[in-house]
JSON list of C-alpha atoms in Angstrom, two decimals:
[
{"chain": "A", "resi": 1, "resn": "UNK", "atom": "CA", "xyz": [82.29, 80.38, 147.44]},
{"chain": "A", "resi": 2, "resn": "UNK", "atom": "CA", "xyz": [81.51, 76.63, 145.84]},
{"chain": "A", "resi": 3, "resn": "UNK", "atom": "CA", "xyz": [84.15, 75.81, 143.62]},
{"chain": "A", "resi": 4, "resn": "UNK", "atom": "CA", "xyz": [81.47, 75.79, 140.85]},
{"chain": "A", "resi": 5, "resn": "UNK", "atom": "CA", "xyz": [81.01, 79.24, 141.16]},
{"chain": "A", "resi": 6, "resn": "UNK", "atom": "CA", "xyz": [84.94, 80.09, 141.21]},
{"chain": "A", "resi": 7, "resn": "UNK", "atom": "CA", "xyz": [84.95, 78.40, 138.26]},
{"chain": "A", "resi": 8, "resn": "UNK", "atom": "CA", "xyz": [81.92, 80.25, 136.62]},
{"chain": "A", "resi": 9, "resn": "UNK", "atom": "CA", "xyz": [83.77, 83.69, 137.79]},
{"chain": "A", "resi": 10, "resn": "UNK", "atom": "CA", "xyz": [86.91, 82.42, 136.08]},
{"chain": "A", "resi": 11, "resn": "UNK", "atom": "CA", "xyz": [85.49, 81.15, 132.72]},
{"chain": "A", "resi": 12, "resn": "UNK", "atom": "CA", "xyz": [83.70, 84.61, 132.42]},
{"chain": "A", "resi": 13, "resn": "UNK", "atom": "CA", "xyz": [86.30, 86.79, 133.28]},
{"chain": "A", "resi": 14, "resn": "UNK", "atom": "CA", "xyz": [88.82, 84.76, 130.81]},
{"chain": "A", "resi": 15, "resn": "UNK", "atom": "CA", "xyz": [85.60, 85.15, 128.05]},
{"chain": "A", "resi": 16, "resn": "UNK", "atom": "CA", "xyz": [85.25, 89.45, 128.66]},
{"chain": "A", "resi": 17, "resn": "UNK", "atom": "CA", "xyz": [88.97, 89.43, 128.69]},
{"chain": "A", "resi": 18, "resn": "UNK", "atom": "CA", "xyz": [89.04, 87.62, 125.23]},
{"chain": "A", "resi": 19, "resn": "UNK", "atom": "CA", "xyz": [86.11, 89.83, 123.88]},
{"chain": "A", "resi": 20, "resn": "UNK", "atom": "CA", "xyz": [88.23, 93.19, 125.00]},
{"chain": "A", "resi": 21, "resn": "UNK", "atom": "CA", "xyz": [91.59, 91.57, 123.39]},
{"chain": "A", "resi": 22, "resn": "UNK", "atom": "CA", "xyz": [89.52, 90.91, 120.23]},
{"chain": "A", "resi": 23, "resn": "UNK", "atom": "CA", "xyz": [88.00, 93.99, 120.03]},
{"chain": "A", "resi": 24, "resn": "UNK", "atom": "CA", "xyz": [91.08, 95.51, 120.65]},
{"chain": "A", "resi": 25, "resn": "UNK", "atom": "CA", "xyz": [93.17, 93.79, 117.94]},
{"chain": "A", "resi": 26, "resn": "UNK", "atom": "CA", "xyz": [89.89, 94.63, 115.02]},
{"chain": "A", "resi": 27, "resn": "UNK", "atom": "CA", "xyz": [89.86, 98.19, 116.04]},
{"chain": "A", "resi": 28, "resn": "UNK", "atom": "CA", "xyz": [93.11, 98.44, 115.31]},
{"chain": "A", "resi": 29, "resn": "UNK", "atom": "CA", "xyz": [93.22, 95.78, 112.61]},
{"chain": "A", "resi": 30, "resn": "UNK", "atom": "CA", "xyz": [94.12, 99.18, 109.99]},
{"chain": "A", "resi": 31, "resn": "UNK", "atom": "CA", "xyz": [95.96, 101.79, 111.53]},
{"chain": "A", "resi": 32, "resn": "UNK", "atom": "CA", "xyz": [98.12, 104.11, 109.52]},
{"chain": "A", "resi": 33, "resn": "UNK", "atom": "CA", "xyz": [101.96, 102.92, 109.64]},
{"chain": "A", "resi": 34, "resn": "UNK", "atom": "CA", "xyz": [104.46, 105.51, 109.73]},
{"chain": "A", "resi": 35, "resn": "UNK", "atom": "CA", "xyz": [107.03, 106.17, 107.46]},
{"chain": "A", "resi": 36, "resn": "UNK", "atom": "CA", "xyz": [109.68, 108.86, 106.62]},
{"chain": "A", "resi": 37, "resn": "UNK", "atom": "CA", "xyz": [111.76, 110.00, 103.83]},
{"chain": "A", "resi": 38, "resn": "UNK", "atom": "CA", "xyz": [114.22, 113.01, 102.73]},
{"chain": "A", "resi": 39, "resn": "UNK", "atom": "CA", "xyz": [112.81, 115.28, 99.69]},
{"chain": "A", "resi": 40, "resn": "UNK", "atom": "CA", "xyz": [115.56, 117.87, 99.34]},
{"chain": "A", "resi": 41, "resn": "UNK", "atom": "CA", "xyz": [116.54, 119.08, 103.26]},
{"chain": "A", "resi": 42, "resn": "UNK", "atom": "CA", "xyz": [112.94, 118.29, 104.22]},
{"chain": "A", "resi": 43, "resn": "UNK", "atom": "CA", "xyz": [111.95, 115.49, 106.00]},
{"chain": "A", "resi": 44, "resn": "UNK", "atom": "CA", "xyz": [108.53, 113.94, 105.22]},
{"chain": "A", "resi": 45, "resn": "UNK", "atom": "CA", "xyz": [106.52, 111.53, 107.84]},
{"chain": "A", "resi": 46, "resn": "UNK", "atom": "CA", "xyz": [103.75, 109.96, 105.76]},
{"chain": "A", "resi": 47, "resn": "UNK", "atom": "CA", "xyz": [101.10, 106.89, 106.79]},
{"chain": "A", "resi": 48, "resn": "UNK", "atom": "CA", "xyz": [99.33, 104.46, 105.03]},
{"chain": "A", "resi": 49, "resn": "UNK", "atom": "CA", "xyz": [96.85, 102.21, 105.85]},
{"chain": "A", "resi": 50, "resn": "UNK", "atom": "CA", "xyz": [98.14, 98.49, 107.86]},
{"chain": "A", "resi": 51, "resn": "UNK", "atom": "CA", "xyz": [95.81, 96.56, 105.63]},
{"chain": "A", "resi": 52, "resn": "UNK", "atom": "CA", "xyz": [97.43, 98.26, 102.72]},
{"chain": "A", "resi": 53, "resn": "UNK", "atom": "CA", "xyz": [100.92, 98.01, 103.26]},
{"chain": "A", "resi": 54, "resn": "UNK", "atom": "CA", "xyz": [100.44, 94.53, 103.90]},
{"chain": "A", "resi": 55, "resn": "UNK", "atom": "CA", "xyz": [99.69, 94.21, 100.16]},
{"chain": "A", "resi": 56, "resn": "UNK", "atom": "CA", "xyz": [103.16, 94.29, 99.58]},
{"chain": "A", "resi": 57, "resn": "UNK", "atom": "CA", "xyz": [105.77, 92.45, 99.82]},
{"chain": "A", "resi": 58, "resn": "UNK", "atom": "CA", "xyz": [108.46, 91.94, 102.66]},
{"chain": "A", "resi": 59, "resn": "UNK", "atom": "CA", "xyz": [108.92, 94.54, 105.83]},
{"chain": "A", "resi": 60, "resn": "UNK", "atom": "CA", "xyz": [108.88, 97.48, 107.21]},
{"chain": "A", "resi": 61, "resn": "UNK", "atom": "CA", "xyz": [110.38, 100.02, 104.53]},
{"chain": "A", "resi": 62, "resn": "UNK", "atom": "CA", "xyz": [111.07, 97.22, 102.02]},
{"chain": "A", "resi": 63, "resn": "UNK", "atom": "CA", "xyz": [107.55, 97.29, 101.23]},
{"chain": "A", "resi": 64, "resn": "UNK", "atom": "CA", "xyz": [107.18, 100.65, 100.18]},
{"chain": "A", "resi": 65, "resn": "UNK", "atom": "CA", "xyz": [110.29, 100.57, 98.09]},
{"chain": "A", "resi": 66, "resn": "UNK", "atom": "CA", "xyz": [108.91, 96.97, 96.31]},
{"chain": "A", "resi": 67, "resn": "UNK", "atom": "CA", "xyz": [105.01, 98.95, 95.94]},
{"chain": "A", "resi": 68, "resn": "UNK", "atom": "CA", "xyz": [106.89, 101.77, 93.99]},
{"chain": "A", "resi": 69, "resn": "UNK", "atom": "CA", "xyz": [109.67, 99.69, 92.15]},
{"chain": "A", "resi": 70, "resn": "UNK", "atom": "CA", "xyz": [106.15, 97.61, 91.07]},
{"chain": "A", "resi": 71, "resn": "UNK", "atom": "CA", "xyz": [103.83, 100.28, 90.65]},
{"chain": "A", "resi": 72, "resn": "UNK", "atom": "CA", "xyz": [106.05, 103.17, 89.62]},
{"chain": "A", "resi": 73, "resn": "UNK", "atom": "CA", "xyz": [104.23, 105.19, 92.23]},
{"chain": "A", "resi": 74, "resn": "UNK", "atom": "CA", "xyz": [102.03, 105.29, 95.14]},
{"chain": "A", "resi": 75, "resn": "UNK", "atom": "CA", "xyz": [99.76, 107.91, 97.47]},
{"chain": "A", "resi": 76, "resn": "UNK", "atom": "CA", "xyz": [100.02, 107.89, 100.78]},
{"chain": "A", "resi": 77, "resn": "UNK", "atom": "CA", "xyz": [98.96, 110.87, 103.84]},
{"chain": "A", "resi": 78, "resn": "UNK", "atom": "CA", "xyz": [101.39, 113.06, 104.64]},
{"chain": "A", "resi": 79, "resn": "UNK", "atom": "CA", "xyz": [101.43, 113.71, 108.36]},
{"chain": "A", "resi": 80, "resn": "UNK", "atom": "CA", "xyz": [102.24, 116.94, 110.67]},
{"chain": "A", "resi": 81, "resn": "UNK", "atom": "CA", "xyz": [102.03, 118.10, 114.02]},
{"chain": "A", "resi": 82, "resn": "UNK", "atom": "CA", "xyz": [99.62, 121.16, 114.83]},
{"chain": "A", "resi": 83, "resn": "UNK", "atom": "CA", "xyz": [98.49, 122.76, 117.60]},
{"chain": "A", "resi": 84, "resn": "UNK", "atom": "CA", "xyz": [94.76, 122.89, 118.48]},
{"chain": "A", "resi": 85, "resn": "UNK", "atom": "CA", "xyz": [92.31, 125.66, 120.00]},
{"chain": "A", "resi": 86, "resn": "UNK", "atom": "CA", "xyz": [92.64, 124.20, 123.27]},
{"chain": "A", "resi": 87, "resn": "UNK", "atom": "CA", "xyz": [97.16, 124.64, 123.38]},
{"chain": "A", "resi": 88, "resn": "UNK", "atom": "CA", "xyz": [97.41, 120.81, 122.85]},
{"chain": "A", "resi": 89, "resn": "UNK", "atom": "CA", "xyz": [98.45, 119.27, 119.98]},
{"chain": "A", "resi": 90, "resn": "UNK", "atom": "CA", "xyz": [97.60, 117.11, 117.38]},
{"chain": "A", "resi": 91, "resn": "UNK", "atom": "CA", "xyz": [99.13, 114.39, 114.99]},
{"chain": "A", "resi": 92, "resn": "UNK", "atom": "CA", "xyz": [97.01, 114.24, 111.91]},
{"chain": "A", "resi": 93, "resn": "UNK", "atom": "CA", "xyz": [97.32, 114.08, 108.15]},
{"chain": "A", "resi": 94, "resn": "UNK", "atom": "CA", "xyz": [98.04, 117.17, 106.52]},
{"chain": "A", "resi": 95, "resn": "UNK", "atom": "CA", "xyz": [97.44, 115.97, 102.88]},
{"chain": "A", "resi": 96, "resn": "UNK", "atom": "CA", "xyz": [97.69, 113.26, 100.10]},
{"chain": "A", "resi": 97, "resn": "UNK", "atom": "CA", "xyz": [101.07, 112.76, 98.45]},
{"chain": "A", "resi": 98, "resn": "UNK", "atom": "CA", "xyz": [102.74, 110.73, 95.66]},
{"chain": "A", "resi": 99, "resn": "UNK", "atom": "CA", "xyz": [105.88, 108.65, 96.60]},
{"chain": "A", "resi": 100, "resn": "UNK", "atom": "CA", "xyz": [107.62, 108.05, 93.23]},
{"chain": "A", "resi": 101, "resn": "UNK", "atom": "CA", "xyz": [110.43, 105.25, 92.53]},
{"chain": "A", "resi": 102, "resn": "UNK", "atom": "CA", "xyz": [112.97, 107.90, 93.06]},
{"chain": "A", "resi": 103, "resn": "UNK", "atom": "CA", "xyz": [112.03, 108.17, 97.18]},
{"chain": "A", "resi": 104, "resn": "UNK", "atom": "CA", "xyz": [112.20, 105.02, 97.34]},
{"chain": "A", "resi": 105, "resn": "UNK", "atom": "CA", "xyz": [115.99, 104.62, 98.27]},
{"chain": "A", "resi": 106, "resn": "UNK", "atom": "CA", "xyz": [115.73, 107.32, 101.19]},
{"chain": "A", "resi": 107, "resn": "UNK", "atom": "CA", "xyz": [112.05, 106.17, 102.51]},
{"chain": "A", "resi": 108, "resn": "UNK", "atom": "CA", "xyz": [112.34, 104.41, 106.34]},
{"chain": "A", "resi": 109, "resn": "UNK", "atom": "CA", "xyz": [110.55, 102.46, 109.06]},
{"chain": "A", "resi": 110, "resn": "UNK", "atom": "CA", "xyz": [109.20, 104.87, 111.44]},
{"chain": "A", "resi": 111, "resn": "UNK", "atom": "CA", "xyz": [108.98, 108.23, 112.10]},
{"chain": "A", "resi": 112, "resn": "UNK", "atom": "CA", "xyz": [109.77, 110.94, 115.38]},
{"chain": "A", "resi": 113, "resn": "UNK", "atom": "CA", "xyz": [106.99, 114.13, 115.79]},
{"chain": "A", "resi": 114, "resn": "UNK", "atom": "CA", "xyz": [109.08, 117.56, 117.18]},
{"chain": "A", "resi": 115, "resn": "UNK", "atom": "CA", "xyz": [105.83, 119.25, 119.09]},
{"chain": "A", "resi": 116, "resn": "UNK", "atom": "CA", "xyz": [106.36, 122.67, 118.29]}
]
C-alpha cells in the first residue's frame, strides 16, 4: 500500500471516528440526570433534563437546592422501575412532581434502581 493511500485510510478513519464521537456527544447532549431525595420513609429518584439543570448554578445536587431556594419550586419526572410484558424491566418516568424549598436539604447526586 503507497504511503498516500495509508494516509488517505488514516485521515478517514480519524474523520468517521470524529463524526460517531460527535454524534454521540449531541445525542446525548440532554439526558435526564438523576437525583434522589427522602419524603417521609420514602425515597424518591427523580430526573430532569442535562440542558436544564445546567441552568443553574454550581453542581451536582447544589443545583437543585439553588433552582428551589431561587424559584421556590421546581417539576421534575419522577422515576420507577417496572417490569414489562416480555419479564424484563424497565427504568422510566412514572410521573411529574414538584420539588419544593423544603426537599431541598435532603435532595442528592445520583440515584440506585432495586429491580424488583
Amino acid at each position: 500500500m503507497s504511503r498516500t493511500l495509508k494516509m488517505a485510510v488514516k485521515v478517514a478513519v480519524v474523520l468517521v471516528a470524529s463524526v460517531v464521537f460527535w454524534m454521540d456527544t449531541a445525542r446525548q447532549a440532554n439526558q435526564a440526570v438523576f437525583f434522589h431525595h427522602r419524603r417521609g420513609d420514602d425515597l424518591v429518584i427523580f430526573g430532569i433534563q442535562r440542558d436544564e439543570l445546567l441552568k443553574f448554578p454550581g453542581r451536582g445536587a447544589s443545583r437543585i437546592r439553588h433552582a428551589l431556594a431561587e424559584q421556590g419550586a421546581l417539576w421534575v419526572k419522577q422515576y420507577g422501575v417496572r417490569k414489562t410484558e416480555g419479564g424484563g424491566v424497565k427504568v422510566g418516568p412514572e410521573k411529574q412532581i414538584e420539588l419544593t424549598r423544603g426537599d431541598a436539604a435532603s435532595v442528592r447526586f445520583g440515584a440506585s434502581f432495586v429491580i424488583p
